[in-house]
Every structure is written in C-alpha cells, then in structure tokens.
Coordinates of N, CA, C and O and ligand atoms in Angstrom, one line a residue:
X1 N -0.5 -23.9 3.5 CA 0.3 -22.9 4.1 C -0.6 -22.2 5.2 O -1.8 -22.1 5.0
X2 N 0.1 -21.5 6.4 CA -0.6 -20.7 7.5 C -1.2 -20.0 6.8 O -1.1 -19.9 5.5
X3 N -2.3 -19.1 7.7 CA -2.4 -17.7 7.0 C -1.2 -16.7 7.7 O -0.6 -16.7 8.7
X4 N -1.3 -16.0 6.5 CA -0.5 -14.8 6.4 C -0.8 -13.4 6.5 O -2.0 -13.1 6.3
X5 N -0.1 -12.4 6.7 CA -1.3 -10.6 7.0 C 0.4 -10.3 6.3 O 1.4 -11.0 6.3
X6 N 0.0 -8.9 5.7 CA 0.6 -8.3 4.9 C 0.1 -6.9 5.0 O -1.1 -6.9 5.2
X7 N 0.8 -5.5 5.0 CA 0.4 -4.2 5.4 C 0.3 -3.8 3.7 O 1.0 -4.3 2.8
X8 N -0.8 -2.9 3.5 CA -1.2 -1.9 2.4 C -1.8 -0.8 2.7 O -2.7 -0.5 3.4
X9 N -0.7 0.1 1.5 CA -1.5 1.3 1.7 C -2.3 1.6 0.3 O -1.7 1.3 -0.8
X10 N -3.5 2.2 0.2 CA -4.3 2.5 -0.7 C -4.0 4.5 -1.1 O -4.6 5.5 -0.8
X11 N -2.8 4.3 -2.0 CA -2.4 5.6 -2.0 C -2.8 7.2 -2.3 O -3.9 7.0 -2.8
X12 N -2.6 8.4 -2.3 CA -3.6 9.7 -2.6 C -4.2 9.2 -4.1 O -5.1 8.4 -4.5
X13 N -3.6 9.7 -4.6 CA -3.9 9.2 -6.3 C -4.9 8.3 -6.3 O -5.9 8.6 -7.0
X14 N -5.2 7.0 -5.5 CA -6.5 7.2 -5.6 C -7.5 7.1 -4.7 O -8.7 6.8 -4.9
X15 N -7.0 7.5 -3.6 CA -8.7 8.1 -2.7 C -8.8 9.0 -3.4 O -10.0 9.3 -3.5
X16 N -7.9 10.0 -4.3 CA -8.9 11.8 -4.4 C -9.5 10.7 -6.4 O -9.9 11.4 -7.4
X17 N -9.5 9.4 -6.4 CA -10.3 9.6 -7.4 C -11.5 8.6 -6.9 O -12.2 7.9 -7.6
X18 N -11.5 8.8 -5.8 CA -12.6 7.5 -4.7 C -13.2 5.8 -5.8 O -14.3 5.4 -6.3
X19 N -11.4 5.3 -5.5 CA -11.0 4.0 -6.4 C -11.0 3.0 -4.8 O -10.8 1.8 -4.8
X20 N -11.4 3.7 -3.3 CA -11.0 2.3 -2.4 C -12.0 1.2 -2.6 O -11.8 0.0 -2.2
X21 N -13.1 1.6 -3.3 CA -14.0 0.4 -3.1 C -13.9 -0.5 -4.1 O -14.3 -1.7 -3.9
X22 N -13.3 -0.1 -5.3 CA -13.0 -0.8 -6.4 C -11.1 -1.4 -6.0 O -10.8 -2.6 -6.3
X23 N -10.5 -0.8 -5.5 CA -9.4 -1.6 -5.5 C -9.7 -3.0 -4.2 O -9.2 -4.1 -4.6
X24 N -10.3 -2.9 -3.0 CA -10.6 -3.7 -2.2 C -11.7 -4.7 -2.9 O -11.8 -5.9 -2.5
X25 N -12.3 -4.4 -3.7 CA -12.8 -5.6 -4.2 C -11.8 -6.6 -4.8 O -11.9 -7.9 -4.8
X26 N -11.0 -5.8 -5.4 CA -9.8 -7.0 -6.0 C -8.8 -7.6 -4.8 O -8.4 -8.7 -5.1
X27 N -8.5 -7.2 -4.0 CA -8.0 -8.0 -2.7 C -9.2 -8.9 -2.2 O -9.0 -10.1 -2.4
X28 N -10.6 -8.4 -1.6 CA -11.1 -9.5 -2.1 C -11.2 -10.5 -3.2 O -10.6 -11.5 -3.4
X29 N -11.9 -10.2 -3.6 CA -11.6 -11.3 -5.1 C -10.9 -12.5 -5.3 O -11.3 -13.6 -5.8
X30 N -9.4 -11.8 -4.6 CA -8.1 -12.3 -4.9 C -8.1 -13.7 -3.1 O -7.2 -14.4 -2.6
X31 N -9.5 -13.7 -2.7 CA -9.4 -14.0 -1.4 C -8.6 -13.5 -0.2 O -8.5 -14.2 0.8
X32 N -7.9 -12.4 -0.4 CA -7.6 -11.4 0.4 C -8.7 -10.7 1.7 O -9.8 -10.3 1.3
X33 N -8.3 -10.6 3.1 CA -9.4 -10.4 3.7 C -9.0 -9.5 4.6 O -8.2 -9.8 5.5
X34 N -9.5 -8.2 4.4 CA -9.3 -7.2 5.3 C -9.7 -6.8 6.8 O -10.6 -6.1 7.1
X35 N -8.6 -7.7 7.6 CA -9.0 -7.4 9.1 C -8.6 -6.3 9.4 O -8.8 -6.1 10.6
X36 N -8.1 -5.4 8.9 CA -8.1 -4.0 9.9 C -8.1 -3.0 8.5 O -7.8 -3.2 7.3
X37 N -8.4 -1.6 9.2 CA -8.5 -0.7 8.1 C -9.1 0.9 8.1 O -10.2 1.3 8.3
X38 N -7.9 1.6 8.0 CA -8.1 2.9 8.1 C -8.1 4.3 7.2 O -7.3 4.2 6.3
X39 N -8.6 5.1 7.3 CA -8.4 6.7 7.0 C -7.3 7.4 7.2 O -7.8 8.4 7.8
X40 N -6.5 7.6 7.2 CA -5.2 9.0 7.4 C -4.8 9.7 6.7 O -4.7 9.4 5.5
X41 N -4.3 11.0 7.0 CA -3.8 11.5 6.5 C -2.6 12.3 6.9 O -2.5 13.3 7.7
X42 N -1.4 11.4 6.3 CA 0.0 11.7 6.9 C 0.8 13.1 6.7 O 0.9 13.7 5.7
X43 N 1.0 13.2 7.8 CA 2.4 14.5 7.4 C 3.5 13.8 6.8 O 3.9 12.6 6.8
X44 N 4.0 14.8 6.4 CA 5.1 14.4 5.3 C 6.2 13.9 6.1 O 6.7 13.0 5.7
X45 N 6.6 14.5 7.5 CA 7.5 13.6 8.4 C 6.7 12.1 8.8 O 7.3 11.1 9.0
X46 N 5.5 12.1 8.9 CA 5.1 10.5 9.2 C 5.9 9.9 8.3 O 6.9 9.2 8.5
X47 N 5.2 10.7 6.7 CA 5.5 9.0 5.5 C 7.1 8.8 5.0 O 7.6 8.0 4.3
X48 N 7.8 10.4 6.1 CA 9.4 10.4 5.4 C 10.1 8.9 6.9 O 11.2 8.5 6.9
X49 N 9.2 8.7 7.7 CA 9.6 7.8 8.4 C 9.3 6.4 8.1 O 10.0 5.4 8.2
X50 N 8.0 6.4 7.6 CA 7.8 5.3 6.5 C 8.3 4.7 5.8 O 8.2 3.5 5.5
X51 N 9.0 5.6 5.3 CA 10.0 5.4 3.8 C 11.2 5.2 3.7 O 11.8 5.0 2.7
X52 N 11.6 5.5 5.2 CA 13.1 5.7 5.7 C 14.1 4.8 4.9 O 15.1 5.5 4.8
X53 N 14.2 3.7 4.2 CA 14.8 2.6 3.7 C 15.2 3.2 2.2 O 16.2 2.8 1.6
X54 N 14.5 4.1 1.7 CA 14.2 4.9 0.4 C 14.8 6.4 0.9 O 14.7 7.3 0.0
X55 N 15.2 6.6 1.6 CA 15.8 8.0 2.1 C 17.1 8.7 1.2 O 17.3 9.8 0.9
X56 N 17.6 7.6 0.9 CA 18.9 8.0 -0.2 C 18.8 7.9 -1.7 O 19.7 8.1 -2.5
X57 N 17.2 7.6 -2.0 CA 17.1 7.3 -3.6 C 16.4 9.0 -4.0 O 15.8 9.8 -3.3
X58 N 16.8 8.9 -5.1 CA 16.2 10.5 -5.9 C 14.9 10.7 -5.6 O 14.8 11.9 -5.2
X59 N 13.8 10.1 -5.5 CA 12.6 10.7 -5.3 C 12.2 10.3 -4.4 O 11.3 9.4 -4.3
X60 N 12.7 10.8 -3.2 CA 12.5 10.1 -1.6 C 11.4 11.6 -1.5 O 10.2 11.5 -1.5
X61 N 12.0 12.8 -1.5 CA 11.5 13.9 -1.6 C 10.0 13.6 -1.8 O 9.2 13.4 -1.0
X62 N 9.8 13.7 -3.6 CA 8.7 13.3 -4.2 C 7.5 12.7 -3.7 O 6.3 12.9 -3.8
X63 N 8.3 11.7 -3.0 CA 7.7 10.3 -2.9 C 6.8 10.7 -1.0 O 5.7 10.3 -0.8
X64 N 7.2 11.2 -0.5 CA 7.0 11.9 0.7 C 6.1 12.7 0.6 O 5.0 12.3 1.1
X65 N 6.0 14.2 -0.1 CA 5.7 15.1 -0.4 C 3.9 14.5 -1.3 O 2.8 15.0 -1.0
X66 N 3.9 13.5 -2.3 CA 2.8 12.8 -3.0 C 1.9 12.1 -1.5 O 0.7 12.2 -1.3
X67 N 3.0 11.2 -0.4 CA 2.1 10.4 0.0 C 1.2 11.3 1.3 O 0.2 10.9 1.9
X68 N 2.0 12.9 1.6 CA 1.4 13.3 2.5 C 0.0 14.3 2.0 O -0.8 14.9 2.8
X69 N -0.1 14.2 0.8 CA -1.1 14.9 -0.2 C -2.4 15.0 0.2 O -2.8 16.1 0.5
X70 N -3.1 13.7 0.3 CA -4.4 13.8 0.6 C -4.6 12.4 1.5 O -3.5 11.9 1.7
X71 N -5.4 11.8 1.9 CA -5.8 11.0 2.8 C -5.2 9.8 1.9 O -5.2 9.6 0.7
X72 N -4.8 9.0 3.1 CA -4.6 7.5 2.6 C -5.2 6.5 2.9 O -5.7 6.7 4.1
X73 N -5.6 5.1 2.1 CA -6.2 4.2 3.6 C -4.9 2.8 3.8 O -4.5 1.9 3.1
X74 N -4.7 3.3 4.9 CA -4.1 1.7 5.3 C -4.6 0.4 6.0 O -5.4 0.4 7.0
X75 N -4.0 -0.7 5.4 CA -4.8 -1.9 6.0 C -3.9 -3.3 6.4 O -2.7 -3.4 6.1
X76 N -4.4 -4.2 7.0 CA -4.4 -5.5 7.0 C -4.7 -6.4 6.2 O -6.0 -6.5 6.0
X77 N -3.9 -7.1 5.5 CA -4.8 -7.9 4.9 C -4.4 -9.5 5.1 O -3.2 -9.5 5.5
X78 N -5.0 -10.7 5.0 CA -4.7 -11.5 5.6 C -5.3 -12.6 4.1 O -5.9 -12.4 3.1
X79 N -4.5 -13.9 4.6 CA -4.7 -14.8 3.6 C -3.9 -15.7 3.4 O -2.8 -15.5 4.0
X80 N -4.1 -17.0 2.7 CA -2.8 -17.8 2.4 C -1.8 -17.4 1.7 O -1.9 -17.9 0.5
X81 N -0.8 -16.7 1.9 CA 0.8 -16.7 1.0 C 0.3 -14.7 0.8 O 0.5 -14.0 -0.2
X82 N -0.4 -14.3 2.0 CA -1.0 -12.7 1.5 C 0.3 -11.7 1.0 O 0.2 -10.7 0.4
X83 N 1.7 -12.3 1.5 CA 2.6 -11.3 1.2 C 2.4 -11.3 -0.6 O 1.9 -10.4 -1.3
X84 N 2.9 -12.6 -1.1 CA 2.9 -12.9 -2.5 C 1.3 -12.2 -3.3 O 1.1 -11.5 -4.3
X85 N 0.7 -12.7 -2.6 CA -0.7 -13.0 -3.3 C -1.0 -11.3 -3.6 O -1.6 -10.9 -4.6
X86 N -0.4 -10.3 -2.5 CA -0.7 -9.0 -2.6 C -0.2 -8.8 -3.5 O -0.9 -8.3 -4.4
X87 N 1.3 -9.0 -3.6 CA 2.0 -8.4 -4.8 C 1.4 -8.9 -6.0 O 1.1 -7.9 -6.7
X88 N 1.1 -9.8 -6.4 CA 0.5 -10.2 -7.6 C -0.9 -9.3 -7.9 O -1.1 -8.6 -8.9
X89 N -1.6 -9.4 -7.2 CA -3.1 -8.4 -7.1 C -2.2 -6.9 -7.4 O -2.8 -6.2 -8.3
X90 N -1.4 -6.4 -7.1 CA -1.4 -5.2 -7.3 C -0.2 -5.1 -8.5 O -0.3 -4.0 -9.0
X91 N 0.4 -5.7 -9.0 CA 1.4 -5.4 -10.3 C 2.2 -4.9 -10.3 O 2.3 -4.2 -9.3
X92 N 2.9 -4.9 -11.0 CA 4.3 -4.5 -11.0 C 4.1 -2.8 -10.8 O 3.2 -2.0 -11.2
X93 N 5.8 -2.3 -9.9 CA 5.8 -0.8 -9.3 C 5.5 0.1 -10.6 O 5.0 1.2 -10.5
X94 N 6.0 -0.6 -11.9 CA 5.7 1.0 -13.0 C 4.3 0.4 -13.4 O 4.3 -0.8 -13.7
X95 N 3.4 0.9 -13.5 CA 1.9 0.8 -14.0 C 2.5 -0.1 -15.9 O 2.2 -1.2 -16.4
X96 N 3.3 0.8 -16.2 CA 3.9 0.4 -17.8 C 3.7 -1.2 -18.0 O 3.0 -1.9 -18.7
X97 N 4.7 -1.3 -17.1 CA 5.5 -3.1 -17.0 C 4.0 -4.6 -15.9 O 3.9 -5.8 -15.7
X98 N 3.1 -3.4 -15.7 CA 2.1 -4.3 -15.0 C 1.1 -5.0 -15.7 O 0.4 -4.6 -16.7
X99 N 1.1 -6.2 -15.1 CA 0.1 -7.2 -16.0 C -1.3 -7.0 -15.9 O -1.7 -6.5 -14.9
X100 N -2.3 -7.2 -16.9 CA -3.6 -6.9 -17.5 C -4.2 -7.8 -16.0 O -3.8 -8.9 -15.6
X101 N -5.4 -6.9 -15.5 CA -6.4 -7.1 -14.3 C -5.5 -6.7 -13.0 O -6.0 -6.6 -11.8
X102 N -4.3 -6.4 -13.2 CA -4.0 -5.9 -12.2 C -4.3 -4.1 -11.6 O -4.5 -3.1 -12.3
X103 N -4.2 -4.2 -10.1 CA -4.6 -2.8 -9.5 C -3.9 -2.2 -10.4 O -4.4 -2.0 -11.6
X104 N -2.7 -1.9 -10.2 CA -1.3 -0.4 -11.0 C -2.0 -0.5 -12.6 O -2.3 0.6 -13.2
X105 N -2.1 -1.9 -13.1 CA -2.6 -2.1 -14.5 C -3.9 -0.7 -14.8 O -3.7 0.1 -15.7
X106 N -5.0 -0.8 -14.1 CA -6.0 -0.8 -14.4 C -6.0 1.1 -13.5 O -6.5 2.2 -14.0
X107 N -5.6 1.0 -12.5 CA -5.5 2.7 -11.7 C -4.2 2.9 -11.7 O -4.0 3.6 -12.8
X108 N -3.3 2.8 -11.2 CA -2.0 3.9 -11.3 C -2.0 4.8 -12.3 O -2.8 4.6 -13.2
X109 N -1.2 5.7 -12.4 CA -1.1 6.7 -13.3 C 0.6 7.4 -13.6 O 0.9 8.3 -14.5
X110 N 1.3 6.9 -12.8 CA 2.5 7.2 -13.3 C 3.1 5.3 -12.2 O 2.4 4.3 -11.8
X111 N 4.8 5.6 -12.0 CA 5.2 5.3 -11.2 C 5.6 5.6 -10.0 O 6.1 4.9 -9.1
X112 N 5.4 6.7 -9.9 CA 5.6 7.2 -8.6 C 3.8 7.3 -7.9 O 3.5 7.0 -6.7
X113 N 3.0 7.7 -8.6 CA 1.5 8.1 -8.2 C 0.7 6.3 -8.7 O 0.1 6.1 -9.8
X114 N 1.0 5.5 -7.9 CA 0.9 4.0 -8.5 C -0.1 3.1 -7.8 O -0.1 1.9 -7.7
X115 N -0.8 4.0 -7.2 CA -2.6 3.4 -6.4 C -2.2 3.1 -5.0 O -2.9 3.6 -4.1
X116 N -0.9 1.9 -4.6 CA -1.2 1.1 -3.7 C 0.2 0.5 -3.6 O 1.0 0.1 -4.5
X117 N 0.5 0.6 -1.7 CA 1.9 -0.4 -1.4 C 1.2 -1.6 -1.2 O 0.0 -1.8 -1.1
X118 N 2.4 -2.5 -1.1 CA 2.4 -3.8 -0.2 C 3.6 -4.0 0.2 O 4.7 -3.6 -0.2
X119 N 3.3 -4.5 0.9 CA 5.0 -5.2 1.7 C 5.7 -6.5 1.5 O 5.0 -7.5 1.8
X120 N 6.9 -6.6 1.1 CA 7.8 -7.1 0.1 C 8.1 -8.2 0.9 O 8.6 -9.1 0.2
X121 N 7.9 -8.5 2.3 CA 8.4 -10.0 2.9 C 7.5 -9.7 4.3 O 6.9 -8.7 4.5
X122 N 7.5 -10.6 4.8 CA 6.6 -11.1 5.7 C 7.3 -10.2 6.8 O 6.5 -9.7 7.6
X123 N 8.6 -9.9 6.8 CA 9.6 -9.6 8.4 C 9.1 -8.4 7.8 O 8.1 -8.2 8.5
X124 N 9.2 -7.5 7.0 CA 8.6 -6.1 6.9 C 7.4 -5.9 7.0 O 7.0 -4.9 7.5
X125 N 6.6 -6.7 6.7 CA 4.7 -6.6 6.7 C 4.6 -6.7 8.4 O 3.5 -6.4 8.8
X126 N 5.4 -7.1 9.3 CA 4.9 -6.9 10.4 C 5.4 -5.1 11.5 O 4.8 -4.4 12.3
X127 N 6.6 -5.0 10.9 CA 7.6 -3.5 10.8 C 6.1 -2.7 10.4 O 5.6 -2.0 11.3
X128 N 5.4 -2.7 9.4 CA 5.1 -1.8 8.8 C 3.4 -1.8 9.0 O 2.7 -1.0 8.5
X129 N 2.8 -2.9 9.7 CA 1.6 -2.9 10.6 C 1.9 -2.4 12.1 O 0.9 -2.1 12.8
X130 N 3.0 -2.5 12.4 CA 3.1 -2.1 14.0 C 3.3 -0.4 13.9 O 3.2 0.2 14.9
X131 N 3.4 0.2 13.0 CA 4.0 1.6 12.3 C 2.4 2.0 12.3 O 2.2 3.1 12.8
X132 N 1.5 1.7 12.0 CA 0.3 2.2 12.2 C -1.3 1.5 12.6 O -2.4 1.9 12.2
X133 N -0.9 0.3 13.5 CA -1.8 0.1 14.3 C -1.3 -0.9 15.3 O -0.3 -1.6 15.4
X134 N -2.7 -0.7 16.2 CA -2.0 -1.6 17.4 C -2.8 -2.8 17.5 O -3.8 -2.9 16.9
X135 N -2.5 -3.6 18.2 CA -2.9 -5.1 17.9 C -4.7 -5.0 18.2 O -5.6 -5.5 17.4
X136 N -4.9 -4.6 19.1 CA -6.1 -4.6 19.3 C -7.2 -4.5 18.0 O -8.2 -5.0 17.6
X137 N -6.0 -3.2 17.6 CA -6.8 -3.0 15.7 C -7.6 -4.0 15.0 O -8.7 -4.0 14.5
X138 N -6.3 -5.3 15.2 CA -6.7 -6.4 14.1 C -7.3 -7.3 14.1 O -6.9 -8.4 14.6
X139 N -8.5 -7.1 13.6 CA -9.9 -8.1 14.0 C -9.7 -9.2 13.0 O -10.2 -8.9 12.0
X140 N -9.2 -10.4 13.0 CA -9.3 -11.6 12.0 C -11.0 -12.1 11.8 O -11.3 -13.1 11.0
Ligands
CMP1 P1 6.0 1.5 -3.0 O1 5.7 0.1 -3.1 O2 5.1 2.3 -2.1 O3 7.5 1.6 -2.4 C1 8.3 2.7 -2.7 C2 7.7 3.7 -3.7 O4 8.5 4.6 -4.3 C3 7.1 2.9 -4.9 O5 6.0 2.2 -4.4 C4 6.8 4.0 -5.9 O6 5.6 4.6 -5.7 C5 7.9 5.0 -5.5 N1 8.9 4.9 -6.6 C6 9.7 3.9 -6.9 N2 10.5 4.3 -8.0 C7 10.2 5.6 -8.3 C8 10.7 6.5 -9.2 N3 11.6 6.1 -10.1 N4 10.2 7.7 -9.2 C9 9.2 8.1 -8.3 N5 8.7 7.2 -7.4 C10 9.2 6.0 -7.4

C-alpha cells in the first residue's frame, strides 16, 4: 500500500501532564513518522470549528471548552495504512473499552479528556491537516 498521512492531535490532558514524548514514541514505534508538528493553543471558537461535525451532540460545549484549555500539539503523521494504523495506536474513544498498550489505554483519563485525536478516513485526514497547516509545513 501507498503511504498514507493522517492528522493528530495530542490533547490538553496531556501536554499539562508533559505525556508528548511518551505518546510520539508510540506512533513511532508503531512505524508512524511525524512530518510536521506543532504547539497551539486554541480558542474555543478555533476548536468549536474543528468540531463543527459534533456541533449537535451534548458535549460539543464540553468538548470545546476542554480542547481550548491549555496547549495542544498537532501533527502529521505519515505511514503505510497511517489512517488505520493511528486508530489502532491510539484505542478505542472511552479509555474503559481500550485495548492494553494502547495511548487512551495507558493516558486518557476520562472519555471526553482521552490524550489524542485521529482522523477517521483518509477524505477527512486531509480536511483536518489543511485546518492547521500549510503544505510547506509538511516535511516527508
Ligand atoms: P475525538 O476523536 O477527538 O473526536 C470527538 C471527541 O469528542 C472524542 O474524541 C471525545 O474526546 C469526545 N467525546 C466523544 N464522546 C463523548 C462523550 N460522551 N462525552 C464527552 N466527550 C465525548
């Protein structure tokens, strides 16, 4: 299979417990390879545009209000099958239901406060790298 790039974010919950070097080891690990990669820290209208798709579920609020908290890091990650391969590296959305070695497994702390996105199909992982960087960004 091609390679693949897939968007992640490395969420408050855990920069304020300074987990990015430990969670990026496991995208590495996982042969995941991070060509681009940032620092931010979103206003709550950024991540409510982010989220726009989640606008109508109950903890859109929540879910906004957590991600504009404290600094986030978002990235690129690149790899064979990186959409899949991310989701697997990071475990299922409730930390509860997540399998053993996984990120959510091992750091999340609730489901909503759950370490780390990824993007659910390839047509959105490109939506959601153009949302915060520009091509030049992405160093392969
Ligand atoms: P993420 O992959 O970033 O996509 C949407 C996010 O909404 C999800 O991870 C969770 O952090 C959050 N989320 C999903 N379900 C709930 C819930 N029931 N309560 C609070 N947050 C949720």
């Amino acid at each position: 299979m091609a390679l693949e790039r897939t968007f992640s974010i490395i969420k408050p919950d855990a920069t304020e417990r300074n987990l990015t070097g430990a969670i990026n080891a496991k995208f590495e690990e996982a042969g995941l390879r991070i060509v681009a990669q940032k620092r931010i820290h979103m206003t709550q209208a950024q991540a409510g545009k982010f989220y726009d798709v989640h606008a109508e579920r109950p903890f859109y609020g929540e879910l906004c209000e957590f991600m504009s908290r404290s600094p986030v890091v978002v990235q690129v990650l690149e790899g064979e099958n990186a959409v899949a391969k991310n989701r697997e590296v990071m475990g299922a959305t409730n930390p509860a239901e997540a399998d053993a070695g996984t990120v959510r497994k091992e750091f999340a702390q609730s489901i909503g406060e759950n370490s780390v996105h990824g993007s659910d199909s390839a047509e959105n992982a490109a939506i959601e790298i153009a949302y915060f960087f520009a091509g030049i960004e992405l160093v392969g």
